Amino acid sequence: MGLLEARETAAQVRLEELREQAERVLAELAEAEAVLERRAIARMELAEALAAPEPEAEQPPEAAPAVARAPVAGSVVPHWQEGLTVEALSPDYQRLVGVLEAEAEAGGTGLRAGALAGRLGLEVVPAKV
């Protein structure tokens, strides 16, 4: 009986060690995901900044006319301003807007992400949705 109790105690100790190790790994994973997200945002911001025309020094930014610049693949959605059209979006975002506009014209009340993925011709699996 004592041998079984010793084995049970050893198993409990091992279980606690593994739980602590799993918590450390999960914390490191969350930190790595945050770093990756920040890097992706920084890359998109840089691509957007490089694609933007240089503002003229004579005009203040508020008085600059709204000029739709060519979309960059993987670019972020530009901030809304008067005069922007769908053409200011990247081609993928233009496709999304087109599907949603067609749904609205057909009298629909909106689409769930899975239905939207299906209409875009994507596999309706969690990774694509």
mmCIF file with all atom_site columns, C-alpha atoms in Angstrom:
data_model
loop_
_atom_site.group_PDB
_atom_site.id
_atom_site.type_symbol
_atom_site.label_atom_id
_atom_site.label_alt_id
_atom_site.label_comp_id
_atom_site.label_asym_id
_atom_site.label_entity_id
_atom_site.label_seq_id
_atom_site.pdbx_PDB_ins_code
_atom_site.Cartn_x
_atom_site.Cartn_y
_atom_site.Cartn_z
_atom_site.occupancy
_atom_site.B_iso_or_equiv
_atom_site.pdbx_formal_charge
_atom_site.auth_seq_id
_atom_site.auth_comp_id
_atom_site.auth_asym_id
_atom_site.auth_atom_id
_atom_site.pdbx_PDB_model_num
ATOM 1   C CA . MET A 1 1   ? 0.000   0.000  0.000   1.00 0.00 ? 1   MET A CA 1
ATOM 2   C CA . GLY A 1 2   ? 2.841   2.378  0.828   1.00 0.00 ? 2   GLY A CA 1
ATOM 3   C CA . LEU A 1 3   ? 4.434   1.699  -2.566  1.00 0.00 ? 3   LEU A CA 1
ATOM 4   C CA . LEU A 1 4   ? 1.195   2.659  -4.342  1.00 0.00 ? 4   LEU A CA 1
ATOM 5   C CA . GLU A 1 5   ? 0.906   5.847  -2.284  1.00 0.00 ? 5   GLU A CA 1
ATOM 6   C CA . ALA A 1 6   ? 4.485   6.785  -3.163  1.00 0.00 ? 6   ALA A CA 1
ATOM 7   C CA . ARG A 1 7   ? 3.772   6.234  -6.856  1.00 0.00 ? 7   ARG A CA 1
ATOM 8   C CA . GLU A 1 8   ? 0.603   8.325  -6.613  1.00 0.00 ? 8   GLU A CA 1
ATOM 9   C CA . THR A 1 9   ? 2.517   11.137 -4.904  1.00 0.00 ? 9   THR A CA 1
ATOM 10  C CA . ALA A 1 10  ? 5.208   11.000 -7.592  1.00 0.00 ? 10  ALA A CA 1
ATOM 11  C CA . ALA A 1 11  ? 2.518   11.150 -10.285 1.00 0.00 ? 11  ALA A CA 1
ATOM 12  C CA . GLN A 1 12  ? 0.936   14.182 -8.592  1.00 0.00 ? 12  GLN A CA 1
ATOM 13  C CA . VAL A 1 13  ? 4.313   15.939 -8.396  1.00 0.00 ? 13  VAL A CA 1
ATOM 14  C CA . ARG A 1 14  ? 4.965   15.195 -12.091 1.00 0.00 ? 14  ARG A CA 1
ATOM 15  C CA . LEU A 1 15  ? 1.475   16.460 -12.973 1.00 0.00 ? 15  LEU A CA 1
ATOM 16  C CA . GLU A 1 16  ? 2.096   19.750 -11.165 1.00 0.00 ? 16  GLU A CA 1
ATOM 17  C CA . GLU A 1 17  ? 5.473   20.144 -12.872 1.00 0.00 ? 17  GLU A CA 1
ATOM 18  C CA . LEU A 1 18  ? 3.865   19.625 -16.267 1.00 0.00 ? 18  LEU A CA 1
ATOM 19  C CA . ARG A 1 19  ? 1.079   22.090 -15.463 1.00 0.00 ? 19  ARG A CA 1
ATOM 20  C CA . GLU A 1 20  ? 3.635   24.742 -14.502 1.00 0.00 ? 20  GLU A CA 1
ATOM 21  C CA . GLN A 1 21  ? 5.596   24.033 -17.668 1.00 0.00 ? 21  GLN A CA 1
ATOM 22  C CA . ALA A 1 22  ? 2.404   24.299 -19.769 1.00 0.00 ? 22  ALA A CA 1
ATOM 23  C CA . GLU A 1 23  ? 1.568   27.641 -18.156 1.00 0.00 ? 23  GLU A CA 1
ATOM 24  C CA . ARG A 1 24  ? 5.068   28.952 -18.976 1.00 0.00 ? 24  ARG A CA 1
ATOM 25  C CA . VAL A 1 25  ? 4.754   27.750 -22.571 1.00 0.00 ? 25  VAL A CA 1
ATOM 26  C CA . LEU A 1 26  ? 1.308   29.332 -22.936 1.00 0.00 ? 26  LEU A CA 1
ATOM 27  C CA . ALA A 1 27  ? 2.624   32.627 -21.569 1.00 0.00 ? 27  ALA A CA 1
ATOM 28  C CA . GLU A 1 28  ? 5.551   32.533 -24.017 1.00 0.00 ? 28  GLU A CA 1
ATOM 29  C CA . LEU A 1 29  ? 3.138   31.670 -26.836 1.00 0.00 ? 29  LEU A CA 1
ATOM 30  C CA . ALA A 1 30  ? 0.915   34.646 -26.016 1.00 0.00 ? 30  ALA A CA 1
ATOM 31  C CA . GLU A 1 31  ? 3.958   36.924 -25.945 1.00 0.00 ? 31  GLU A CA 1
ATOM 32  C CA . ALA A 1 32  ? 5.216   35.577 -29.288 1.00 0.00 ? 32  ALA A CA 1
ATOM 33  C CA . GLU A 1 33  ? 1.773   36.064 -30.858 1.00 0.00 ? 33  GLU A CA 1
ATOM 34  C CA . ALA A 1 34  ? 1.700   39.669 -29.630 1.00 0.00 ? 34  ALA A CA 1
ATOM 35  C CA . VAL A 1 35  ? 5.164   40.308 -31.093 1.00 0.00 ? 35  VAL A CA 1
ATOM 36  C CA . LEU A 1 36  ? 4.122   38.781 -34.419 1.00 0.00 ? 36  LEU A CA 1
ATOM 37  C CA . GLU A 1 37  ? 0.961   40.899 -34.513 1.00 0.00 ? 37  GLU A CA 1
ATOM 38  C CA . ARG A 1 38  ? 2.946   44.072 -33.786 1.00 0.00 ? 38  ARG A CA 1
ATOM 39  C CA . ARG A 1 39  ? 5.437   43.216 -36.544 1.00 0.00 ? 39  ARG A CA 1
ATOM 40  C CA . ALA A 1 40  ? 2.629   42.570 -39.058 1.00 0.00 ? 40  ALA A CA 1
ATOM 41  C CA . ILE A 1 41  ? 0.990   45.886 -38.161 1.00 0.00 ? 41  ILE A CA 1
ATOM 42  C CA . ALA A 1 42  ? 4.316   47.685 -38.477 1.00 0.00 ? 42  ALA A CA 1
ATOM 43  C CA . ARG A 1 43  ? 4.891   46.136 -41.919 1.00 0.00 ? 43  ARG A CA 1
ATOM 44  C CA . MET A 1 44  ? 1.415   47.174 -43.083 1.00 0.00 ? 44  MET A CA 1
ATOM 45  C CA . GLU A 1 45  ? 1.890   50.688 -41.698 1.00 0.00 ? 45  GLU A CA 1
ATOM 46  C CA . LEU A 1 46  ? 5.226   50.974 -43.501 1.00 0.00 ? 46  LEU A CA 1
ATOM 47  C CA . ALA A 1 47  ? 3.729   49.732 -46.780 1.00 0.00 ? 47  ALA A CA 1
ATOM 48  C CA . GLU A 1 48  ? 0.901   52.259 -46.431 1.00 0.00 ? 48  GLU A CA 1
ATOM 49  C CA . ALA A 1 49  ? 3.302   55.089 -45.606 1.00 0.00 ? 49  ALA A CA 1
ATOM 50  C CA . LEU A 1 50  ? 5.524   54.251 -48.570 1.00 0.00 ? 50  LEU A CA 1
ATOM 51  C CA . ALA A 1 51  ? 2.522   54.099 -50.901 1.00 0.00 ? 51  ALA A CA 1
ATOM 52  C CA . ALA A 1 52  ? 1.191   57.485 -49.740 1.00 0.00 ? 52  ALA A CA 1
ATOM 53  C CA . PRO A 1 53  ? 2.102   60.554 -51.780 1.00 0.00 ? 53  PRO A CA 1
ATOM 54  C CA . GLU A 1 54  ? 4.210   63.133 -49.958 1.00 0.00 ? 54  GLU A CA 1
ATOM 55  C CA . PRO A 1 55  ? 2.092   66.045 -48.681 1.00 0.00 ? 55  PRO A CA 1
ATOM 56  C CA . GLU A 1 56  ? 2.888   69.454 -50.085 1.00 0.00 ? 56  GLU A CA 1
ATOM 57  C CA . ALA A 1 57  ? 4.442   71.857 -47.591 1.00 0.00 ? 57  ALA A CA 1
ATOM 58  C CA . GLU A 1 58  ? 2.279   74.812 -48.659 1.00 0.00 ? 58  GLU A CA 1
ATOM 59  C CA . GLN A 1 59  ? -1.078  73.236 -47.810 1.00 0.00 ? 59  GLN A CA 1
ATOM 60  C CA . PRO A 1 60  ? -2.084  72.151 -44.323 1.00 0.00 ? 60  PRO A CA 1
ATOM 61  C CA . PRO A 1 61  ? -3.242  68.502 -44.124 1.00 0.00 ? 61  PRO A CA 1
ATOM 62  C CA . GLU A 1 62  ? -6.881  69.549 -43.500 1.00 0.00 ? 62  GLU A CA 1
ATOM 63  C CA . ALA A 1 63  ? -7.027  71.484 -46.778 1.00 0.00 ? 63  ALA A CA 1
ATOM 64  C CA . ALA A 1 64  ? -5.488  68.728 -48.903 1.00 0.00 ? 64  ALA A CA 1
ATOM 65  C CA . PRO A 1 65  ? -7.976  67.284 -51.416 1.00 0.00 ? 65  PRO A CA 1
ATOM 66  C CA . ALA A 1 66  ? -9.016  63.672 -50.916 1.00 0.00 ? 66  ALA A CA 1
ATOM 67  C CA . VAL A 1 67  ? -6.960  61.718 -53.416 1.00 0.00 ? 67  VAL A CA 1
ATOM 68  C CA . ALA A 1 68  ? -7.534  57.996 -53.703 1.00 0.00 ? 68  ALA A CA 1
ATOM 69  C CA . ARG A 1 69  ? -4.154  56.342 -53.928 1.00 0.00 ? 69  ARG A CA 1
ATOM 70  C CA . ALA A 1 70  ? -3.507  52.985 -55.530 1.00 0.00 ? 70  ALA A CA 1
ATOM 71  C CA . PRO A 1 71  ? -4.211  50.154 -53.092 1.00 0.00 ? 71  PRO A CA 1
ATOM 72  C CA . VAL A 1 72  ? -1.346  47.970 -51.957 1.00 0.00 ? 72  VAL A CA 1
ATOM 73  C CA . ALA A 1 73  ? -1.903  44.235 -51.496 1.00 0.00 ? 73  ALA A CA 1
ATOM 74  C CA . GLY A 1 74  ? -2.139  43.527 -47.776 1.00 0.00 ? 74  GLY A CA 1
ATOM 75  C CA . SER A 1 75  ? -2.716  47.198 -46.974 1.00 0.00 ? 75  SER A CA 1
ATOM 76  C CA . VAL A 1 76  ? -4.882  48.342 -44.126 1.00 0.00 ? 76  VAL A CA 1
ATOM 77  C CA . VAL A 1 77  ? -8.214  50.027 -44.689 1.00 0.00 ? 77  VAL A CA 1
ATOM 78  C CA . PRO A 1 78  ? -7.597  53.783 -45.061 1.00 0.00 ? 78  PRO A CA 1
ATOM 79  C CA . HIS A 1 79  ? -9.215  56.216 -42.663 1.00 0.00 ? 79  HIS A CA 1
ATOM 80  C CA . TRP A 1 80  ? -12.494 57.486 -44.046 1.00 0.00 ? 80  TRP A CA 1
ATOM 81  C CA . GLN A 1 81  ? -12.517 60.951 -45.467 1.00 0.00 ? 81  GLN A CA 1
ATOM 82  C CA . GLU A 1 82  ? -14.839 62.812 -47.780 1.00 0.00 ? 82  GLU A CA 1
ATOM 83  C CA . GLY A 1 83  ? -14.461 61.740 -51.404 1.00 0.00 ? 83  GLY A CA 1
ATOM 84  C CA . LEU A 1 84  ? -12.996 58.275 -50.835 1.00 0.00 ? 84  LEU A CA 1
ATOM 85  C CA . THR A 1 85  ? -14.383 55.500 -53.005 1.00 0.00 ? 85  THR A CA 1
ATOM 86  C CA . VAL A 1 86  ? -14.160 51.721 -52.984 1.00 0.00 ? 86  VAL A CA 1
ATOM 87  C CA . GLU A 1 87  ? -11.182 52.001 -55.324 1.00 0.00 ? 87  GLU A CA 1
ATOM 88  C CA . ALA A 1 88  ? -9.096  53.235 -52.369 1.00 0.00 ? 88  ALA A CA 1
ATOM 89  C CA . LEU A 1 89  ? -9.296  49.708 -50.921 1.00 0.00 ? 89  LEU A CA 1
ATOM 90  C CA . SER A 1 90  ? -7.054  46.794 -51.807 1.00 0.00 ? 90  SER A CA 1
ATOM 91  C CA . PRO A 1 91  ? -8.501  44.334 -54.377 1.00 0.00 ? 91  PRO A CA 1
ATOM 92  C CA . ASP A 1 92  ? -9.386  41.798 -51.671 1.00 0.00 ? 92  ASP A CA 1
ATOM 93  C CA . TYR A 1 93  ? -11.339 44.389 -49.704 1.00 0.00 ? 93  TYR A CA 1
ATOM 94  C CA . GLN A 1 94  ? -13.042 45.541 -52.921 1.00 0.00 ? 94  GLN A CA 1
ATOM 95  C CA . ARG A 1 95  ? -14.235 41.946 -53.455 1.00 0.00 ? 95  ARG A CA 1
ATOM 96  C CA . LEU A 1 96  ? -15.623 41.860 -49.911 1.00 0.00 ? 96  LEU A CA 1
ATOM 97  C CA . VAL A 1 97  ? -17.491 45.120 -50.404 1.00 0.00 ? 97  VAL A CA 1
ATOM 98  C CA . GLY A 1 98  ? -18.829 43.911 -53.758 1.00 0.00 ? 98  GLY A CA 1
ATOM 99  C CA . VAL A 1 99  ? -20.276 40.740 -52.233 1.00 0.00 ? 99  VAL A CA 1
ATOM 100 C CA . LEU A 1 100 ? -21.829 42.689 -49.364 1.00 0.00 ? 100 LEU A CA 1
ATOM 101 C CA . GLU A 1 101 ? -23.314 45.293 -51.718 1.00 0.00 ? 101 GLU A CA 1
ATOM 102 C CA . ALA A 1 102 ? -24.817 42.527 -53.890 1.00 0.00 ? 102 ALA A CA 1
ATOM 103 C CA . GLU A 1 103 ? -26.363 40.985 -50.781 1.00 0.00 ? 103 GLU A CA 1
ATOM 104 C CA . ALA A 1 104 ? -27.850 44.340 -49.742 1.00 0.00 ? 104 ALA A CA 1
ATOM 105 C CA . GLU A 1 105 ? -29.251 44.940 -53.251 1.00 0.00 ? 105 GLU A CA 1
ATOM 106 C CA . ALA A 1 106 ? -30.881 41.507 -53.157 1.00 0.00 ? 106 ALA A CA 1
ATOM 107 C CA . GLY A 1 107 ? -32.700 42.552 -49.990 1.00 0.00 ? 107 GLY A CA 1
ATOM 108 C CA . GLY A 1 108 ? -30.523 40.542 -47.606 1.00 0.00 ? 108 GLY A CA 1
ATOM 109 C CA . THR A 1 109 ? -29.906 41.554 -44.045 1.00 0.00 ? 109 THR A CA 1
ATOM 110 C CA . GLY A 1 110 ? -26.206 40.723 -44.002 1.00 0.00 ? 110 GLY A CA 1
ATOM 111 C CA . LEU A 1 111 ? -23.900 37.736 -44.136 1.00 0.00 ? 111 LEU A CA 1
ATOM 112 C CA . ARG A 1 112 ? -22.112 35.670 -41.553 1.00 0.00 ? 112 ARG A CA 1
ATOM 113 C CA . ALA A 1 113 ? -18.370 35.143 -42.040 1.00 0.00 ? 113 ALA A CA 1
ATOM 114 C CA . GLY A 1 114 ? -18.841 31.545 -43.271 1.00 0.00 ? 114 GLY A CA 1
ATOM 115 C CA . ALA A 1 115 ? -21.386 32.561 -45.908 1.00 0.00 ? 115 ALA A CA 1
ATOM 116 C CA . LEU A 1 116 ? -19.157 35.449 -46.996 1.00 0.00 ? 116 LEU A CA 1
ATOM 117 C CA . ALA A 1 117 ? -16.169 33.093 -47.363 1.00 0.00 ? 117 ALA A CA 1
ATOM 118 C CA . GLY A 1 118 ? -18.294 30.725 -49.461 1.00 0.00 ? 118 GLY A CA 1
ATOM 119 C CA . ARG A 1 119 ? -19.431 33.521 -51.775 1.00 0.00 ? 119 ARG A CA 1
ATOM 120 C CA . LEU A 1 120 ? -15.819 34.619 -52.226 1.00 0.00 ? 120 LEU A CA 1
ATOM 121 C CA . GLY A 1 121 ? -14.951 31.112 -53.404 1.00 0.00 ? 121 GLY A CA 1
ATOM 122 C CA . LEU A 1 122 ? -12.912 30.223 -50.336 1.00 0.00 ? 122 LEU A CA 1
ATOM 123 C CA . GLU A 1 123 ? -13.049 26.915 -48.498 1.00 0.00 ? 123 GLU A CA 1
ATOM 124 C CA . VAL A 1 124 ? -15.528 27.226 -45.659 1.00 0.00 ? 124 VAL A CA 1
ATOM 125 C CA . VAL A 1 125 ? -13.106 26.010 -42.981 1.00 0.00 ? 125 VAL A CA 1
ATOM 126 C CA . PRO A 1 126 ? -12.150 27.863 -39.789 1.00 0.00 ? 126 PRO A CA 1
ATOM 127 C CA . ALA A 1 127 ? -8.752  28.875 -41.192 1.00 0.00 ? 127 ALA A CA 1
ATOM 128 C CA . LYS A 1 128 ? -10.379 30.680 -44.134 1.00 0.00 ? 128 LYS A CA 1
ATOM 129 C CA . VAL A 1 129 ? -13.430 32.004 -42.294 1.00 0.00 ? 129 VAL A CA 1
#
